[in-house]
Structures are given as C-alpha cells and as structure tokens.
mmCIF file of C-alpha atoms in Angstrom:
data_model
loop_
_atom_site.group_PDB
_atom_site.id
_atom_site.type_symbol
_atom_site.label_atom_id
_atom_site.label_comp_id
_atom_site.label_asym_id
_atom_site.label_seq_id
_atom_site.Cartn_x
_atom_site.Cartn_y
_atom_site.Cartn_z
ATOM 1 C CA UNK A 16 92.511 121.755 114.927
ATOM 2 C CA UNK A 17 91.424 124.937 116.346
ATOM 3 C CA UNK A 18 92.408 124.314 119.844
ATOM 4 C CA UNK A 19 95.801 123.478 118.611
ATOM 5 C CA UNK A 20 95.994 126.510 116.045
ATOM 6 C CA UNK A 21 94.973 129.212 119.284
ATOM 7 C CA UNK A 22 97.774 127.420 121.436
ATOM 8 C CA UNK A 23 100.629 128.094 118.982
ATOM 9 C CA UNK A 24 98.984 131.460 118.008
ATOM 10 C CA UNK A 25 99.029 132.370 121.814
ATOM 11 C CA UNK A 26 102.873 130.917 122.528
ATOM 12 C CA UNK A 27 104.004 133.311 119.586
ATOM 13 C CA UNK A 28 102.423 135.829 120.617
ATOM 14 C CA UNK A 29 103.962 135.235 124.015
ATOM 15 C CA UNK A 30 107.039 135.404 122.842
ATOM 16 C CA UNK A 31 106.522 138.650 120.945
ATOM 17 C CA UNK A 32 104.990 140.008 123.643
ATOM 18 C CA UNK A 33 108.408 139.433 125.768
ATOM 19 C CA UNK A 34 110.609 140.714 123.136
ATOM 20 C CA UNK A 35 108.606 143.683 123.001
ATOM 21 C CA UNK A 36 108.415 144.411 126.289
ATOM 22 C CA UNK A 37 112.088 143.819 126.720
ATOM 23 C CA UNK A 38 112.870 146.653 123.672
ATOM 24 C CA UNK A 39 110.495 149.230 125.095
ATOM 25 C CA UNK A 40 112.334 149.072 128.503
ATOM 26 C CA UNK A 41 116.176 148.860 128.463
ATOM 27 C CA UNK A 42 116.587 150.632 131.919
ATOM 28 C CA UNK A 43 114.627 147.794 133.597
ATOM 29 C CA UNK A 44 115.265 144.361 130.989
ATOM 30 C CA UNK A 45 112.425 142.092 130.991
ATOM 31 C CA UNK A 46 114.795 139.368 129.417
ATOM 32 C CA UNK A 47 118.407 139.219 128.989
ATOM 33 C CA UNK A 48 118.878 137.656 125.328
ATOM 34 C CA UNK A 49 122.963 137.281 126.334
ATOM 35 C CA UNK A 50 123.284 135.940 129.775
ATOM 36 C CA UNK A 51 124.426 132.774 130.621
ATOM 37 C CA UNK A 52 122.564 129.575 130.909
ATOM 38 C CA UNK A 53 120.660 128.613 133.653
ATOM 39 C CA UNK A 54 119.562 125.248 134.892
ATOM 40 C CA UNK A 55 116.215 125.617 133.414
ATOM 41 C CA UNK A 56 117.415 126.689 130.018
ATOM 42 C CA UNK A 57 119.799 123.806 129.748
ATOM 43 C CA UNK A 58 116.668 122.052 130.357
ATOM 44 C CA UNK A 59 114.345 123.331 127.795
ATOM 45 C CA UNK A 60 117.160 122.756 125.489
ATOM 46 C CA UNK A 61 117.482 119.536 126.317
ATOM 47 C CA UNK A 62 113.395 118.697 126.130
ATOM 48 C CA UNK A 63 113.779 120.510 122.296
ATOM 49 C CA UNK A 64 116.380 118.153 121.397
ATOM 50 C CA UNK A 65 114.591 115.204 122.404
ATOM 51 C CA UNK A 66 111.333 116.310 120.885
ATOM 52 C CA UNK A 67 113.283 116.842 117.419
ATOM 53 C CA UNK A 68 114.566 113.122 117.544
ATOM 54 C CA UNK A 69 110.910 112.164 118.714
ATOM 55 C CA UNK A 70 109.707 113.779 116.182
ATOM 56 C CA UNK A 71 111.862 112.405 113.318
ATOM 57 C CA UNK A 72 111.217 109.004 114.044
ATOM 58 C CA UNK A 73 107.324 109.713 114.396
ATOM 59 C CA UNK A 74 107.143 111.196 111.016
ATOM 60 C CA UNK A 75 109.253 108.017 109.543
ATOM 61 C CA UNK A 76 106.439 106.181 111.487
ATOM 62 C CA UNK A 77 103.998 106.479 108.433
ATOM 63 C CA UNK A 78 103.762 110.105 109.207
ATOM 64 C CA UNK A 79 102.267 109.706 112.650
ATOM 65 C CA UNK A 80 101.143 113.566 112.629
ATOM 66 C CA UNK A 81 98.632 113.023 115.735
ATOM 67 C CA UNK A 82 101.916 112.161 117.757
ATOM 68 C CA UNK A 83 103.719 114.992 116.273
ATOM 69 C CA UNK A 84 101.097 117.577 117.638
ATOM 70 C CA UNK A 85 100.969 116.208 120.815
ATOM 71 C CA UNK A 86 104.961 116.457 121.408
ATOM 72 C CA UNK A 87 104.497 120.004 119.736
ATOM 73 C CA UNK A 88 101.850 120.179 122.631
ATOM 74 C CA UNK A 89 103.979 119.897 125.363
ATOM 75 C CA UNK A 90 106.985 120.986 124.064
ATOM 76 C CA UNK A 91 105.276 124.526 124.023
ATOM 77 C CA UNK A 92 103.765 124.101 127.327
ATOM 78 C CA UNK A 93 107.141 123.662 128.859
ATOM 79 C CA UNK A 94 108.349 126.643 126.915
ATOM 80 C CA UNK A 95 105.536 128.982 128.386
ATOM 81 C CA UNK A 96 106.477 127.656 131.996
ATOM 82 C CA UNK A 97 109.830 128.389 131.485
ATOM 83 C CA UNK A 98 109.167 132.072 130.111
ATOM 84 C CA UNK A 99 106.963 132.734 133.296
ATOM 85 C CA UNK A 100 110.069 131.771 135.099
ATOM 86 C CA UNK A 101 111.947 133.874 132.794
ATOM 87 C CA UNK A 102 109.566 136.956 133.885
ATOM 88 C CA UNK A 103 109.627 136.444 137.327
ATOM 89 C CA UNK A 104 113.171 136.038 137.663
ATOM 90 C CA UNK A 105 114.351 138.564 135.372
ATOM 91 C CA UNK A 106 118.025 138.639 134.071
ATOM 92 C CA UNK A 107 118.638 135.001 135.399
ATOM 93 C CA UNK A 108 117.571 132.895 132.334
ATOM 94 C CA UNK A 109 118.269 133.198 128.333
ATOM 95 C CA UNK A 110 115.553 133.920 125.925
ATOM 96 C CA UNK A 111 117.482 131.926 123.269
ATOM 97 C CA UNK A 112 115.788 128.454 124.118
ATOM 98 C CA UNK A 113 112.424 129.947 123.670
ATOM 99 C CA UNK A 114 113.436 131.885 120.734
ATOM 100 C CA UNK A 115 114.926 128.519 119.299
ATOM 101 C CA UNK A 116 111.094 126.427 120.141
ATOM 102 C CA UNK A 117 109.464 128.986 118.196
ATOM 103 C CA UNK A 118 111.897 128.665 115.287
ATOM 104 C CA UNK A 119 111.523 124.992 115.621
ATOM 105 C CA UNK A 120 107.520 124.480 115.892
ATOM 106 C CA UNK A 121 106.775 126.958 113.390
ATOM 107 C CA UNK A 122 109.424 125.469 111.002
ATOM 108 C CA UNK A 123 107.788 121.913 111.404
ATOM 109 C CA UNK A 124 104.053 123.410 110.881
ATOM 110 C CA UNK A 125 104.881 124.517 107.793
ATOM 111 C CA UNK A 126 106.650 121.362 106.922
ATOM 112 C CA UNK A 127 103.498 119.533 107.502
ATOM 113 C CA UNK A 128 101.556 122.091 105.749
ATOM 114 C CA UNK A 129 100.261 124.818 108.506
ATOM 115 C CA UNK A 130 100.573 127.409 106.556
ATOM 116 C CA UNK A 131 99.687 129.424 109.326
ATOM 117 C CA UNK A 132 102.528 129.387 110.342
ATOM 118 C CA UNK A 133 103.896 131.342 107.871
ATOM 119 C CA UNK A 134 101.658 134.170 109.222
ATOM 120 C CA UNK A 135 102.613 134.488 112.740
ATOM 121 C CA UNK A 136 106.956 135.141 111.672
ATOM 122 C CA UNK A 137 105.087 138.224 110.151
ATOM 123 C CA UNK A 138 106.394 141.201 113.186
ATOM 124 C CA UNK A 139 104.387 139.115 115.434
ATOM 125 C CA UNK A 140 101.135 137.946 116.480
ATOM 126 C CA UNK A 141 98.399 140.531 116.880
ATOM 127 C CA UNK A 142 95.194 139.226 115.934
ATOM 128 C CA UNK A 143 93.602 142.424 117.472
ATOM 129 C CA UNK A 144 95.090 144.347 114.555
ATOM 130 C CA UNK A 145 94.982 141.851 111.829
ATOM 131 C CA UNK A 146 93.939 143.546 108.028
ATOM 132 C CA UNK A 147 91.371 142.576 106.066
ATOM 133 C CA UNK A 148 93.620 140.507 104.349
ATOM 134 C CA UNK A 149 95.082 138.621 106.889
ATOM 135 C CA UNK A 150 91.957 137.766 108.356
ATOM 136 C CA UNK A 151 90.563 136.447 104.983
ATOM 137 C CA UNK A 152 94.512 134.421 104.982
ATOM 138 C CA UNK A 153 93.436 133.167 108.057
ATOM 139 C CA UNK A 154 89.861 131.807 107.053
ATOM 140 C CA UNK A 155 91.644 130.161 104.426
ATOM 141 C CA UNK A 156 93.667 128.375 106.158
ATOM 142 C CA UNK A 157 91.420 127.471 108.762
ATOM 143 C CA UNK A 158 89.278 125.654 106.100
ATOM 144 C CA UNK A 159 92.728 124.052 104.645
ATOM 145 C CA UNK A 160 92.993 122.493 108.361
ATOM 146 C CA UNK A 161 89.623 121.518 107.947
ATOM 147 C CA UNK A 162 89.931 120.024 105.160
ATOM 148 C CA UNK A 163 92.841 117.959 106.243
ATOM 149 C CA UNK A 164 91.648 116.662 109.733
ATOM 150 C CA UNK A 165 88.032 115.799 107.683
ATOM 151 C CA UNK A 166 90.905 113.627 105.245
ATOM 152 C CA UNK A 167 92.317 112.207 108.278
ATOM 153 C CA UNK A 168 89.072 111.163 109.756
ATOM 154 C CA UNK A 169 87.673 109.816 107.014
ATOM 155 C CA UNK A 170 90.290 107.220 106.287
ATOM 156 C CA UNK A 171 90.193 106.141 109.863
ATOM 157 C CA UNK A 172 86.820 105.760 109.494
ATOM 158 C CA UNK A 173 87.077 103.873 106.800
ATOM 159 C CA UNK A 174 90.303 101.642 108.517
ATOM 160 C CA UNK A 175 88.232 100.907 111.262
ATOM 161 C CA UNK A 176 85.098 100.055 109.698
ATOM 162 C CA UNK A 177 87.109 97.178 107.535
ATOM 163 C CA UNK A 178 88.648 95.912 110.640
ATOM 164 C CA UNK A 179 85.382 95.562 112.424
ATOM 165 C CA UNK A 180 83.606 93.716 109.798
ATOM 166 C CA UNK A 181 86.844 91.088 109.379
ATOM 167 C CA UNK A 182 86.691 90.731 113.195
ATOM 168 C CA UNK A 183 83.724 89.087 113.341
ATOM 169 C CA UNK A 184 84.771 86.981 111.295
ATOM 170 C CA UNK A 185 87.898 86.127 112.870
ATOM 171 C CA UNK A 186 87.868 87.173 116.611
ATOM 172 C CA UNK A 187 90.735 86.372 117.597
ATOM 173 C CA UNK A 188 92.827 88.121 114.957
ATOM 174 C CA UNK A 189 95.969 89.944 116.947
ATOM 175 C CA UNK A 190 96.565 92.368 114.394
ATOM 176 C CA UNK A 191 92.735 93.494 113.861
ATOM 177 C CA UNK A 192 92.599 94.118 117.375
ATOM 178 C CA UNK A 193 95.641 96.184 117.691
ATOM 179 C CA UNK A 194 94.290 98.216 114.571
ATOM 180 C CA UNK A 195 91.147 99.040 116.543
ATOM 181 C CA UNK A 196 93.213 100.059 119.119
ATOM 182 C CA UNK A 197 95.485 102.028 116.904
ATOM 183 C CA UNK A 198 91.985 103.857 115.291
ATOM 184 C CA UNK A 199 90.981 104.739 119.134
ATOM 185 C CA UNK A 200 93.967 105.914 120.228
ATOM 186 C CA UNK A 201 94.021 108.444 117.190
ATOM 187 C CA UNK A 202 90.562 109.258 118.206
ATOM 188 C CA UNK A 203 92.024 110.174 121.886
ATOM 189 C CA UNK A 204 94.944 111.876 120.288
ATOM 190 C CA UNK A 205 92.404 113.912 117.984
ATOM 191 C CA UNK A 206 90.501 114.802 121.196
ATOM 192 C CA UNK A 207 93.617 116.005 123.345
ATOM 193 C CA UNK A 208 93.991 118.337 120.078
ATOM 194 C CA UNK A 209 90.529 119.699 120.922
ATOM 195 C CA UNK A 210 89.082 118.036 118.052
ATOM 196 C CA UNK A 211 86.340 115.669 119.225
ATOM 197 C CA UNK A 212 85.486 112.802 117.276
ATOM 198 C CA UNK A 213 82.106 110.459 117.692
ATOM 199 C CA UNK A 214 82.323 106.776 115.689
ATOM 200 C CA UNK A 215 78.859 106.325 114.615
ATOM 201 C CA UNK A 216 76.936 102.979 113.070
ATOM 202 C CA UNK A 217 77.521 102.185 109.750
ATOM 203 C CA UNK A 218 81.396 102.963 109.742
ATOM 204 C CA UNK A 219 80.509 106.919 109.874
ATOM 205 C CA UNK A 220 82.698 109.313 112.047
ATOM 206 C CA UNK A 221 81.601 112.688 112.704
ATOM 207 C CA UNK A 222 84.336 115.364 114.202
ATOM 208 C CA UNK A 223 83.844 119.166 115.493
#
C-alpha cells in the first residue's frame, strides 16, 4: 500500500512540477497546454479510455480492487513516459492527456476510499513543505490503508484456508482449485503493489 501510495504521490507531483515549471518560464515553454495532438497523445488517450472500461468492468467483478491498482499502475507509468517525451520534445505534445490521468486516478482513489487523494489536488504535491497538519492527515490515512489491506488479507486468508481443508477432502474439485489459484494470484497482485504477503500454517497470513 505504500509502494503504491509514493507512486501516485510522485506522478502528481510530476505533473505539478511541469505545470510549474511551464508558468515560471513563458519565454522558453516547458509544455504547450494548447497545441495540437501528437501521435503519442492520441495514444495516452486512447490507453485512458481503455483503462476506464477495464476498470468498470473490474469493479462490477466483485470489486476486483487488486486489478484496479494494477491498471492504475501502468496507466501512470505510461503517463510519466509520455511526459519525459513531453520534456524532451518541448512544444510538440499536449499536456491535456496527462492533466486528464491525473483527474482520472485521483477521482477513482477517492472513489475507492484513498482519501489521500484528496490531499494531493491541494496546489500540489510537496511533501518537503507539508504542515503539521497535513503530515498528521497523512498518518491517518496511511493507517486507514492499513487497515483496509489488513481487511483484505484477512478474508483471503480465511477463503483460502476453507478451500484447503475441503480439498482434501475432495481433490479433484475444479472450483476449489481455481479458488486457490484466485487467493495466489491476489497474493502476486498484492506483491506487485509492494505489499508482500507470506501464507503461514494454520490458515494465518502475515503482510508488510
């Protein structure tokens, strides 16, 4: 949860840091917010339209938020290739795309209850010069996300410990076996996330 938390903390700031850059020097743009698009716009626009149906149907999916995060995941690593591009090319691609990603993850976070989120549409992300406040915000949230990825891990723990028990009973049960599966691919998921998770005896899962 952290890993995941830093990565959208460092695209916005990203982002701020480009539209900052791009106000404090108007004789020499750093973006152009009105040109037209380019080839690689079209495409990030096209990649955030397809992770917004993606997304949709995951969360119909019996809220499949590991899935979510991971599209999140690489629809912001995408958006940070393209704004390197954007820098080293200057006045050839529109910031619009990335402005609309950022709109877009930060809007689903809070949807899903990263309230964090809420935090970094605040003039930017500057955790340098956060108040005491914001940090305290911050540690509160941090333990919300905590909280919620212990939730999640728990009931898979508890999912997986069932099926294991009725296995042996029933090898040969399809649909205990793809349940299993289903428990360690969220475990994998978790992990890509940065959150690692260890099945232990007794149906226990520890996570850090």
């Amino acid at each position: 949860a952290v890993g995941f938390r830093k990565k959208i903390v460092n695209f916005c700031g990203y982002v701020d840091t480009l539209l900052t850059a791009d106000a404090s020097n108007k004789e020499n743009d750093v973006v152009n917010t009105s040109c037209k698009p380019s080839l690689e716009s079209s495409r990030l626009e096209g990649l955030l339209g397809t992770v917004q149906q993606q997304v949709e149907l995951e969360l119909r999916n019996d809220f499949n938020t590991p899935t979510v995060l991971l599209l999140f995941s690489e629809l912001v690593g995408q958006t940070v290739q393209y704004m390197n591009l954007l820098l080293k090319e200057k006045q050839q691609h529109p910031l619009e795309p990335v402005l609309a990603v950022r709109e877009y993850v930060l809007r689903l976070l809070d949807m899903l209850g990263c309230r964090f989120a809420a935090l970094l549409r605040v003039n930017g992300v500057n955790s340098s010069s956060s108040s005491g406040s914001s940090n305290r915000n911050n540690e509160e949230e941090q333990k919300k996300a905590s909280a919620v990825v212990g939730l999640l891990v728990e009931q898979r723990a508890i999912v997986r410990s069932l099926a294991l028990k009725m296995l042996k009973a029933n090898p040969e049960n399809k649909e205990l076996k793809d349940l299993l599966s289903t428990c360690d691919q969220t475990r994998r998921d978790l992990n890509s996330l940065g959150i690692e998770l260890e099945d232990l005896p007794g149906g226990i899962s520890n996570w850090k």
